[in-house]
PDB file of C-alpha atoms in Angstrom:
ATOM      1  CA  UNK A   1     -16.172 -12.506   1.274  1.00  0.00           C
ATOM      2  CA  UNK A   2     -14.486  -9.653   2.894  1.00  0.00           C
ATOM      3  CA  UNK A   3     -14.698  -6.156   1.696  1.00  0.00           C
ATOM      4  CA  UNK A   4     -13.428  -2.704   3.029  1.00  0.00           C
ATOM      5  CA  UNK A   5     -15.483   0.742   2.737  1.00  0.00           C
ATOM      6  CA  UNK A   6     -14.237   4.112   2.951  1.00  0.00           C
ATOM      7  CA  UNK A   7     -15.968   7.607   2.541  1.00  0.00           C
ATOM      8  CA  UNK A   8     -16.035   9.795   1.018  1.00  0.00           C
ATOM      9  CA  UNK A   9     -14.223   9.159  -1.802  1.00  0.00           C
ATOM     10  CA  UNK A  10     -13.104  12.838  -2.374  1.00  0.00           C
ATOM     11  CA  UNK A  11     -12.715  15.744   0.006  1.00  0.00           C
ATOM     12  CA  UNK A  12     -11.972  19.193  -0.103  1.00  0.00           C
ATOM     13  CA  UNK A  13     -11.893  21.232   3.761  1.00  0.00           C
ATOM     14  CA  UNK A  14     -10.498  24.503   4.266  1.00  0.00           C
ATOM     15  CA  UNK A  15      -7.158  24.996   6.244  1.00  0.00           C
ATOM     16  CA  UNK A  16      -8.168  24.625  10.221  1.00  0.00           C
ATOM     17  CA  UNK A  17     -11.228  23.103   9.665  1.00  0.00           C
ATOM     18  CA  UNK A  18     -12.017  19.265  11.726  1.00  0.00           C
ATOM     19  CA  UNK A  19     -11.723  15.949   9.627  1.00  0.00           C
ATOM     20  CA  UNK A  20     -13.471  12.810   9.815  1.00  0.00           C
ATOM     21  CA  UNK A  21     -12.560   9.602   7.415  1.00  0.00           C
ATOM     22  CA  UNK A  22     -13.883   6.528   8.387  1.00  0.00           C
ATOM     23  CA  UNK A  23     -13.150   2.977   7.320  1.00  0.00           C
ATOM     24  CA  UNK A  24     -15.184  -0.163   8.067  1.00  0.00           C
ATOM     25  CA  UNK A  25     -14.258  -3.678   6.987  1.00  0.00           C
ATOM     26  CA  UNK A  26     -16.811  -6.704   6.774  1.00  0.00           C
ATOM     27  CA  UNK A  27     -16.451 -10.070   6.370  1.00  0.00           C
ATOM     28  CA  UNK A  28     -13.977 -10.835   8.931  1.00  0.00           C
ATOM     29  CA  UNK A  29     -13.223 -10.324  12.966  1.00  0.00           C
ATOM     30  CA  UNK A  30     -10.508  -8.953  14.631  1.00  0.00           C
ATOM     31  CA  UNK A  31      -8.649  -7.699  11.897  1.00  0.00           C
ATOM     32  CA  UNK A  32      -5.605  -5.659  12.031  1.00  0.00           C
ATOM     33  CA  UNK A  33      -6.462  -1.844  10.383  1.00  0.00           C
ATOM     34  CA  UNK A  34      -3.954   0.282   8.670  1.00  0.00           C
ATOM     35  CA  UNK A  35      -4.299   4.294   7.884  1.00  0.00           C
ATOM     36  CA  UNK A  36      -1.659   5.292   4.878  1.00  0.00           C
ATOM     37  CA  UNK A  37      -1.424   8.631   3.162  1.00  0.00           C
ATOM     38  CA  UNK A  38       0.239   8.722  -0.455  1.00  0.00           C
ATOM     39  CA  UNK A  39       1.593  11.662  -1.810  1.00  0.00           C
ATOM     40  CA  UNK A  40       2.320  11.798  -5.638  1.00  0.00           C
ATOM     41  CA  UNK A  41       6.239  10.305  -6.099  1.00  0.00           C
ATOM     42  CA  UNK A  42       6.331   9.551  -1.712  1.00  0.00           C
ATOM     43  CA  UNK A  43       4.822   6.278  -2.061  1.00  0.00           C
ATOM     44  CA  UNK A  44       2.561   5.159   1.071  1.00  0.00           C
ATOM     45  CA  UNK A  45       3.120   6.429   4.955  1.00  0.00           C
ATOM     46  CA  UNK A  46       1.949   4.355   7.462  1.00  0.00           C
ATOM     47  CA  UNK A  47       0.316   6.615   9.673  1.00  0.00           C
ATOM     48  CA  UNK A  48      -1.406   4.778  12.315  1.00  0.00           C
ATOM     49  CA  UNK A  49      -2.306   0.909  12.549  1.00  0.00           C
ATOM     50  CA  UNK A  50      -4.492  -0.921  15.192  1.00  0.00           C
ATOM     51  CA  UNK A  51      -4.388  -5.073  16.453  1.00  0.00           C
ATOM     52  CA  UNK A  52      -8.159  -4.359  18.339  1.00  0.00           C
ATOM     53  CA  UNK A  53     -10.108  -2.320  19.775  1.00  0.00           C
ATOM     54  CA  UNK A  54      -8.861   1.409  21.074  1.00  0.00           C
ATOM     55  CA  UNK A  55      -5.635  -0.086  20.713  1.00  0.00           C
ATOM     56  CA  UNK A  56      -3.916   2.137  18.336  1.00  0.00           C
ATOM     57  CA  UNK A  57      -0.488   2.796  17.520  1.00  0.00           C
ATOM     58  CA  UNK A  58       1.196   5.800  15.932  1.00  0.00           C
ATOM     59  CA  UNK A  59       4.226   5.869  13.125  1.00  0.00           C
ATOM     60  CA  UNK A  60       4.882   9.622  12.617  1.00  0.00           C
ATOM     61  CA  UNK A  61       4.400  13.025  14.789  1.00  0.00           C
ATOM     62  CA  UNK A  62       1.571  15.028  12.718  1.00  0.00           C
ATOM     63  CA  UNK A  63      -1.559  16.852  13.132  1.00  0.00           C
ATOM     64  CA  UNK A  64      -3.566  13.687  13.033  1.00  0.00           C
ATOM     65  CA  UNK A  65      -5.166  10.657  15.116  1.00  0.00           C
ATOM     66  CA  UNK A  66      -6.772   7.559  14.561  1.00  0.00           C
ATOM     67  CA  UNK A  67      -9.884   5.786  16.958  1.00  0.00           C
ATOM     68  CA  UNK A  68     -11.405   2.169  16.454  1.00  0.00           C
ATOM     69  CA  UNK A  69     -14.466   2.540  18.366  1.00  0.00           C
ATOM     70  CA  UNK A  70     -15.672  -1.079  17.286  1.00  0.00           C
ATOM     71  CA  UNK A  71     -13.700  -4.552  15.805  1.00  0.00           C
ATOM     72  CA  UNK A  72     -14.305  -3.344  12.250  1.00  0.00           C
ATOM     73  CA  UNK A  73     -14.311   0.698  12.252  1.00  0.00           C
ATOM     74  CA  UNK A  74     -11.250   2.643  12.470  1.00  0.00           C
ATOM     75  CA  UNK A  75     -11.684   6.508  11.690  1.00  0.00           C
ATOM     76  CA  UNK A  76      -8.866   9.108  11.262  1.00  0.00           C
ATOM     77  CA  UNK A  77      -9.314  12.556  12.738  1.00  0.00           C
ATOM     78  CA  UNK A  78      -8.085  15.641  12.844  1.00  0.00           C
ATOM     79  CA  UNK A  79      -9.152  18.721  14.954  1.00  0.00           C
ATOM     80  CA  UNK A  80      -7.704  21.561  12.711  1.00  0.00           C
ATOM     81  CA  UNK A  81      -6.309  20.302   9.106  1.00  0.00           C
ATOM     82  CA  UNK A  82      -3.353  22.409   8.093  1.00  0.00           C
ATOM     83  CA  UNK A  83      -2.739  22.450   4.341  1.00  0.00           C
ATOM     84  CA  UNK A  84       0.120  19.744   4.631  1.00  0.00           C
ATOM     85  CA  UNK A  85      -2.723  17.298   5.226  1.00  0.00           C
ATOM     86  CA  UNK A  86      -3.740  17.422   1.721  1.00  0.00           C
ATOM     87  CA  UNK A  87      -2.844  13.795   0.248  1.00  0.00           C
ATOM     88  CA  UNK A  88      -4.626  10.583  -0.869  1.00  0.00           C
ATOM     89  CA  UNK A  89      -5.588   8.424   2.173  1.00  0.00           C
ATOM     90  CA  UNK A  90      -6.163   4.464   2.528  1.00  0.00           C
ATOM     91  CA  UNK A  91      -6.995   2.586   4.686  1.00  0.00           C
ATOM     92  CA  UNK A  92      -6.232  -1.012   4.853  1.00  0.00           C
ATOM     93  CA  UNK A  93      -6.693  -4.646   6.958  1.00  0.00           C
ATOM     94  CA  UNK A  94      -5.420  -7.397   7.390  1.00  0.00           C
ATOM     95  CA  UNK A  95      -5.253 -10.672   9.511  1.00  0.00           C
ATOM     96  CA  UNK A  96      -3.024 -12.610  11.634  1.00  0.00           C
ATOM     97  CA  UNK A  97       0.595 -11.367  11.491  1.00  0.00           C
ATOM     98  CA  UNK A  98      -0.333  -9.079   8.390  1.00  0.00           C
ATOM     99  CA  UNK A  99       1.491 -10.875   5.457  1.00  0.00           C
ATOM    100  CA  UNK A 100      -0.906  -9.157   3.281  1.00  0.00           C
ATOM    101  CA  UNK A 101      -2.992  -6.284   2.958  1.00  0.00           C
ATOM    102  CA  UNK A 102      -5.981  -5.024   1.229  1.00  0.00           C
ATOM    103  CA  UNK A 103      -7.138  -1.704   0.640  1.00  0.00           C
ATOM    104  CA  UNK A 104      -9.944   0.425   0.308  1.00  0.00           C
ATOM    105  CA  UNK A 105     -10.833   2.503  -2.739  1.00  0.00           C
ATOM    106  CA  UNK A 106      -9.199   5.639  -1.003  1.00  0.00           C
ATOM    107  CA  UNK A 107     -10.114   9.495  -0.207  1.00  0.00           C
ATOM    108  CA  UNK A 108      -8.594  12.372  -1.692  1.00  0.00           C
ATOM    109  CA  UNK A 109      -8.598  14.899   0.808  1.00  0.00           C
ATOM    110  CA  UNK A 110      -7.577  18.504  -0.287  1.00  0.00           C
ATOM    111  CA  UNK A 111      -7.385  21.145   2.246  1.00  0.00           C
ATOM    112  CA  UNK A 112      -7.130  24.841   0.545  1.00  0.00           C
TER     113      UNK A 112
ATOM    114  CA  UNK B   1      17.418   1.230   7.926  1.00  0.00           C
ATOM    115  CA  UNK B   2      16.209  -1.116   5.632  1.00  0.00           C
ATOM    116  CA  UNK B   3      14.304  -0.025   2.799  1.00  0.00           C
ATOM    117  CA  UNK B   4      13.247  -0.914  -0.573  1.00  0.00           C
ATOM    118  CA  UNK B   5      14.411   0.799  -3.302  1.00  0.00           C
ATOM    119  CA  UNK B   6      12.445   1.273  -6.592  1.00  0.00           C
ATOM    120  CA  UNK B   7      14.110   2.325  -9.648  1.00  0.00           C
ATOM    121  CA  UNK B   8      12.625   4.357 -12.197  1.00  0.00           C
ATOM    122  CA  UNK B   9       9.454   6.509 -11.347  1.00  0.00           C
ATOM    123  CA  UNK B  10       7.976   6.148 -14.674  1.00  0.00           C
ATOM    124  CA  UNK B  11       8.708   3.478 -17.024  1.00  0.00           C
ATOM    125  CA  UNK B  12       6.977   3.871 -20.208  1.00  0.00           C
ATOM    126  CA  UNK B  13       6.683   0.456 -22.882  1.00  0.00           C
ATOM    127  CA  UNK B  14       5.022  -0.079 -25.908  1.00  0.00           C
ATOM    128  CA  UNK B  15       2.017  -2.346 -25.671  1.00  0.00           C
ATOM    129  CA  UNK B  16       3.003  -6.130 -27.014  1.00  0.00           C
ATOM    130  CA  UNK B  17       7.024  -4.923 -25.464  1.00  0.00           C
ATOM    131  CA  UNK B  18       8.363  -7.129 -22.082  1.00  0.00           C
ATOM    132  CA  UNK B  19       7.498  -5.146 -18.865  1.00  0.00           C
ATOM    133  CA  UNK B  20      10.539  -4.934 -16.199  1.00  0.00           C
ATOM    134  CA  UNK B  21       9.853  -3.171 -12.470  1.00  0.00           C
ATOM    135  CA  UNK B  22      12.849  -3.020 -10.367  1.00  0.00           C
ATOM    136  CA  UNK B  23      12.915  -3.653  -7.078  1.00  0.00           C
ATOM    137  CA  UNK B  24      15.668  -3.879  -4.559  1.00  0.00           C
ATOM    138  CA  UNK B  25      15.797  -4.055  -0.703  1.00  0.00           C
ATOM    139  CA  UNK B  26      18.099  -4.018   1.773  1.00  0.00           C
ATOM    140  CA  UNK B  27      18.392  -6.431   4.581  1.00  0.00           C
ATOM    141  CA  UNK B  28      20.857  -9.318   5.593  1.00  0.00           C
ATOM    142  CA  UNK B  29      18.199 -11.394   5.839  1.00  0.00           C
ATOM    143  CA  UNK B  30      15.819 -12.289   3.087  1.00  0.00           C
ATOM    144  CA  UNK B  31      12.672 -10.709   3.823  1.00  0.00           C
ATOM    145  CA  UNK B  32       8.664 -11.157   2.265  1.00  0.00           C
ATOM    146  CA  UNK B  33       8.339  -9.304  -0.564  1.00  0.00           C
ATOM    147  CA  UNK B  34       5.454  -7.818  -2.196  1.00  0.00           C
ATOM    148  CA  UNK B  35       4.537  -6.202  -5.241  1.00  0.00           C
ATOM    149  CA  UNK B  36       1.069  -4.591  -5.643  1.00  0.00           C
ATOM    150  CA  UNK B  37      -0.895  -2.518  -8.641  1.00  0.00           C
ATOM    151  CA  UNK B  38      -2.839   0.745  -8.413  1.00  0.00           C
ATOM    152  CA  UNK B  39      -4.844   2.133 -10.842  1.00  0.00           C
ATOM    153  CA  UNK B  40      -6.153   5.935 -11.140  1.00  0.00           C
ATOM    154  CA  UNK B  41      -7.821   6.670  -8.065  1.00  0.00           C
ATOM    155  CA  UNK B  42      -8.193   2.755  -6.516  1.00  0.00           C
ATOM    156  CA  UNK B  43      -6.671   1.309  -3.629  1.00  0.00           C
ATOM    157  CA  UNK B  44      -3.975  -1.115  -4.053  1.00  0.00           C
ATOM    158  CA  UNK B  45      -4.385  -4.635  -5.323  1.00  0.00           C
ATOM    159  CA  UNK B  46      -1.614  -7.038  -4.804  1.00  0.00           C
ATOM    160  CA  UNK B  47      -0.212  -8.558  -7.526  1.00  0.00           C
ATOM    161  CA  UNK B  48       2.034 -11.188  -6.162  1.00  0.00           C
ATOM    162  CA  UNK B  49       3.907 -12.102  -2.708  1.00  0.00           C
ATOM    163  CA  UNK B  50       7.423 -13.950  -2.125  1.00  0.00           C
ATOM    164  CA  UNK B  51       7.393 -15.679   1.178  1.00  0.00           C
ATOM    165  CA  UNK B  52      10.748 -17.914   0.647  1.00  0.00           C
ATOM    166  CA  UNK B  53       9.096 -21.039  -1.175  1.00  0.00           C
ATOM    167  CA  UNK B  54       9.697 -20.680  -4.818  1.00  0.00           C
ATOM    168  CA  UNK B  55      12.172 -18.061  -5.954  1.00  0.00           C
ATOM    169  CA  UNK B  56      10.191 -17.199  -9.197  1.00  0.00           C
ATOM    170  CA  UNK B  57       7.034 -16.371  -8.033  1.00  0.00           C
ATOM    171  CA  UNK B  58       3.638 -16.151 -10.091  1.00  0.00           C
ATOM    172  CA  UNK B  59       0.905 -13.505  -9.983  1.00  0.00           C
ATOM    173  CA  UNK B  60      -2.228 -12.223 -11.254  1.00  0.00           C
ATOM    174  CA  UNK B  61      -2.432 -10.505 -14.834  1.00  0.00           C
ATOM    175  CA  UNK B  62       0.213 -12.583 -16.369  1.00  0.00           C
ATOM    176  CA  UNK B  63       3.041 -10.804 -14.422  1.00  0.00           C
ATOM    177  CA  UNK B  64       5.936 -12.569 -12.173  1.00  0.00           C
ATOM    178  CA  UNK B  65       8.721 -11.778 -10.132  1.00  0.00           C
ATOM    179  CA  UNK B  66      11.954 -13.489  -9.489  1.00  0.00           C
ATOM    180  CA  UNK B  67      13.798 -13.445  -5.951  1.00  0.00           C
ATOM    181  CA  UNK B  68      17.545 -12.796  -6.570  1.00  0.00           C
ATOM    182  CA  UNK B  69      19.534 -13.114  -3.190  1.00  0.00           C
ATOM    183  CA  UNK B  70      22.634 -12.588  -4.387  1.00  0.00           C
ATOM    184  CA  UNK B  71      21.315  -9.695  -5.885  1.00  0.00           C
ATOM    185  CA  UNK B  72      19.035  -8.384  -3.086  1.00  0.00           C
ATOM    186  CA  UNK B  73      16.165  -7.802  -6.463  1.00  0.00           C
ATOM    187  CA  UNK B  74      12.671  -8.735  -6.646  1.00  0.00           C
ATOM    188  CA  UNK B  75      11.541  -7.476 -10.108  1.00  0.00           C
ATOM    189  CA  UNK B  76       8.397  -7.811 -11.582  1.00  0.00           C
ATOM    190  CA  UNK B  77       8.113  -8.923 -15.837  1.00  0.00           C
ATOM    191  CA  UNK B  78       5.825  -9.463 -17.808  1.00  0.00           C
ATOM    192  CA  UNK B  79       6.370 -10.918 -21.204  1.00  0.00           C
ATOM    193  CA  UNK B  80       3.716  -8.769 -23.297  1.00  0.00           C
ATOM    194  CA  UNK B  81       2.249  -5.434 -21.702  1.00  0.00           C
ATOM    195  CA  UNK B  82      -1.244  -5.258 -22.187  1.00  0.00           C
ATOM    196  CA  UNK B  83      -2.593  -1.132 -22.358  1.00  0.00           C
ATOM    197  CA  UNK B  84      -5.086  -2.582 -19.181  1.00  0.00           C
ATOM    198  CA  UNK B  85      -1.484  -2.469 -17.336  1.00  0.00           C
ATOM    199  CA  UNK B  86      -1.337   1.487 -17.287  1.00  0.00           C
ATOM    200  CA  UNK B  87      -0.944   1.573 -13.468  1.00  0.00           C
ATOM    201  CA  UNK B  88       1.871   2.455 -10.612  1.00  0.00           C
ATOM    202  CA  UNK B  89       3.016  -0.353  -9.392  1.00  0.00           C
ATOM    203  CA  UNK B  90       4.665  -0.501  -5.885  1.00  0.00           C
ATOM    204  CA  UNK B  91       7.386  -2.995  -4.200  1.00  0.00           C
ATOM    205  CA  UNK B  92       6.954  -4.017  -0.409  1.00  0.00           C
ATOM    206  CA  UNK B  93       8.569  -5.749   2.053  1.00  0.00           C
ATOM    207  CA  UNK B  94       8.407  -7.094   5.989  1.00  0.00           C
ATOM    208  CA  UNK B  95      11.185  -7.781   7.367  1.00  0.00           C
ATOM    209  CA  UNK B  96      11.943 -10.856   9.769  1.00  0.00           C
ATOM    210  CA  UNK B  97      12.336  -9.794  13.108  1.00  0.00           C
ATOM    211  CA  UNK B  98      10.198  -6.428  12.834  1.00  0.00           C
ATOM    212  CA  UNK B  99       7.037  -5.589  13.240  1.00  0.00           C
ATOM    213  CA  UNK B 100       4.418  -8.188  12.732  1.00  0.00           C
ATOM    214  CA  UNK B 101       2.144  -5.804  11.139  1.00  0.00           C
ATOM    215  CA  UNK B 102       4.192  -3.077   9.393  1.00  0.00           C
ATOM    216  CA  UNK B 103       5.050  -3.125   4.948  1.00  0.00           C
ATOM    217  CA  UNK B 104       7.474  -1.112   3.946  1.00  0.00           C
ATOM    218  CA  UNK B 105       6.527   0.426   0.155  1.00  0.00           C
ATOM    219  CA  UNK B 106       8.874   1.402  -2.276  1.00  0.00           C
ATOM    220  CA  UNK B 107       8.030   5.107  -3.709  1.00  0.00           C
ATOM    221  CA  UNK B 108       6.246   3.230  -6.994  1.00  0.00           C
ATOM    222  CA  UNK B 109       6.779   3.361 -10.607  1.00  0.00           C
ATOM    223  CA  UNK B 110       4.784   4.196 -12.791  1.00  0.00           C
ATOM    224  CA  UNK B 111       4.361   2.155 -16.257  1.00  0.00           C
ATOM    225  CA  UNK B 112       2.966   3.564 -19.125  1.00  0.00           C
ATOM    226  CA  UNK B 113       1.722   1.578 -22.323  1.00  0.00           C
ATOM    227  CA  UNK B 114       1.563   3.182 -25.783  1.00  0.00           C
ATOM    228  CA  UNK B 115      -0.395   1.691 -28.099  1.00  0.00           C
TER     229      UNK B 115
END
């Protein structure tokens, strides 16, 4: 069966510091990999979703990035985290034309 | 732009009470729909998915939704809450003609079940 891992699970950086989440799914090949941030009464913003390998694509202008290195890893980055980065992150995969997704557990990232 | 529209942030029943999420999109053309379930610091789970077969639609945990055209609506019911349902719950949809590989999520509600 397929499952999805993130880490850490909880987060806390100080403002202008780097930032490293990574996601890895198993169970499946070539998925399709999804990076949403949730903020409390927002709902979920796609930030960045990927069809395969270092192909990535972006939603929304913001002090982030995203990589996929390998079929099942996708990792969200940041080179200097400003305190608007704070949020609840989630990654996410699914196959074929994406009808439905599945998420990870999450990481609460607070940046003070 | 199309969106999805949830109304009511917090909905708050009483456990044994009938359980209604509203959910409304916009779009000329029927899209999927999706609801899906979060508890306190989880991912999401989905609950149930529309795809244009059946209009009332079955899910997981005893809840359903009903596709109403004419009404653009796709809420989700459930006949008894249970105090396991304590969750936000949030309404998605894709849209025909747009990207393969994008939901759109509604801004959730959240349901609370007193005992």
């Amino acid at each position: 069966s397929q499952t999805i891992h993130q880490w850490p699970a909880t987060l806390v950086q100080p403002v202008g510091s780097p930032l490293s989440l990574e996601c890895t799914v198993e169970g499946t090949s070539n998925p399709n990999l999804y990076w949403y941030r949730q903020a409390a009464g927002r709902g979920l913003q796609l930030l960045f979703y990927s069809v395969g390998i270092g192909q990535i694509s972006s939603e929304v202008p913001q002090n982030l990035s995203a990589s996929r290195p390998q079929d099942r890893q996708f990792i969200l980055s940041s080179k200097k985290l400003l305190l608007s980065d704070s949020g609840f992150y989630l990654c996410a995969w699914s196959v074929g034309g994406g009808d439905i997704q599945y998420f990870g557990a999450g990481t609460r990232l607070s940046v003070l | 732009a199309q969106s999805v529209t949830q109304l009511g942030s917090h909905v708050s029943v009483s456990e044994g009470a009938l359980v209604l999420l509203r959910c409304n999109y916009s779009s000329s053309v029927p899209p999927y729909l999706f609801w899906y379930v979060q508890y306190p610091n989880q991912g999401l789970q989905l609950l149930l998915k529309y795809t244009s077969a059946a209009t009332l639609v079955k899910g997981i945990n005893g809840f359903e939704a009903e596709f109403k055209k004419s009404e653009t609506s796709f809420h989700l019911t459930k006949p008894s809450a249970h105090m396991s349902d304590a969750a936000e719950y949030f309404c998605a949809v894709k849209y025909p003609g747009g990207s393969n590989y994008k939901l759109t999520f509604g801004k959730g509600t959240l349901l609370t079940v007193n005992p």
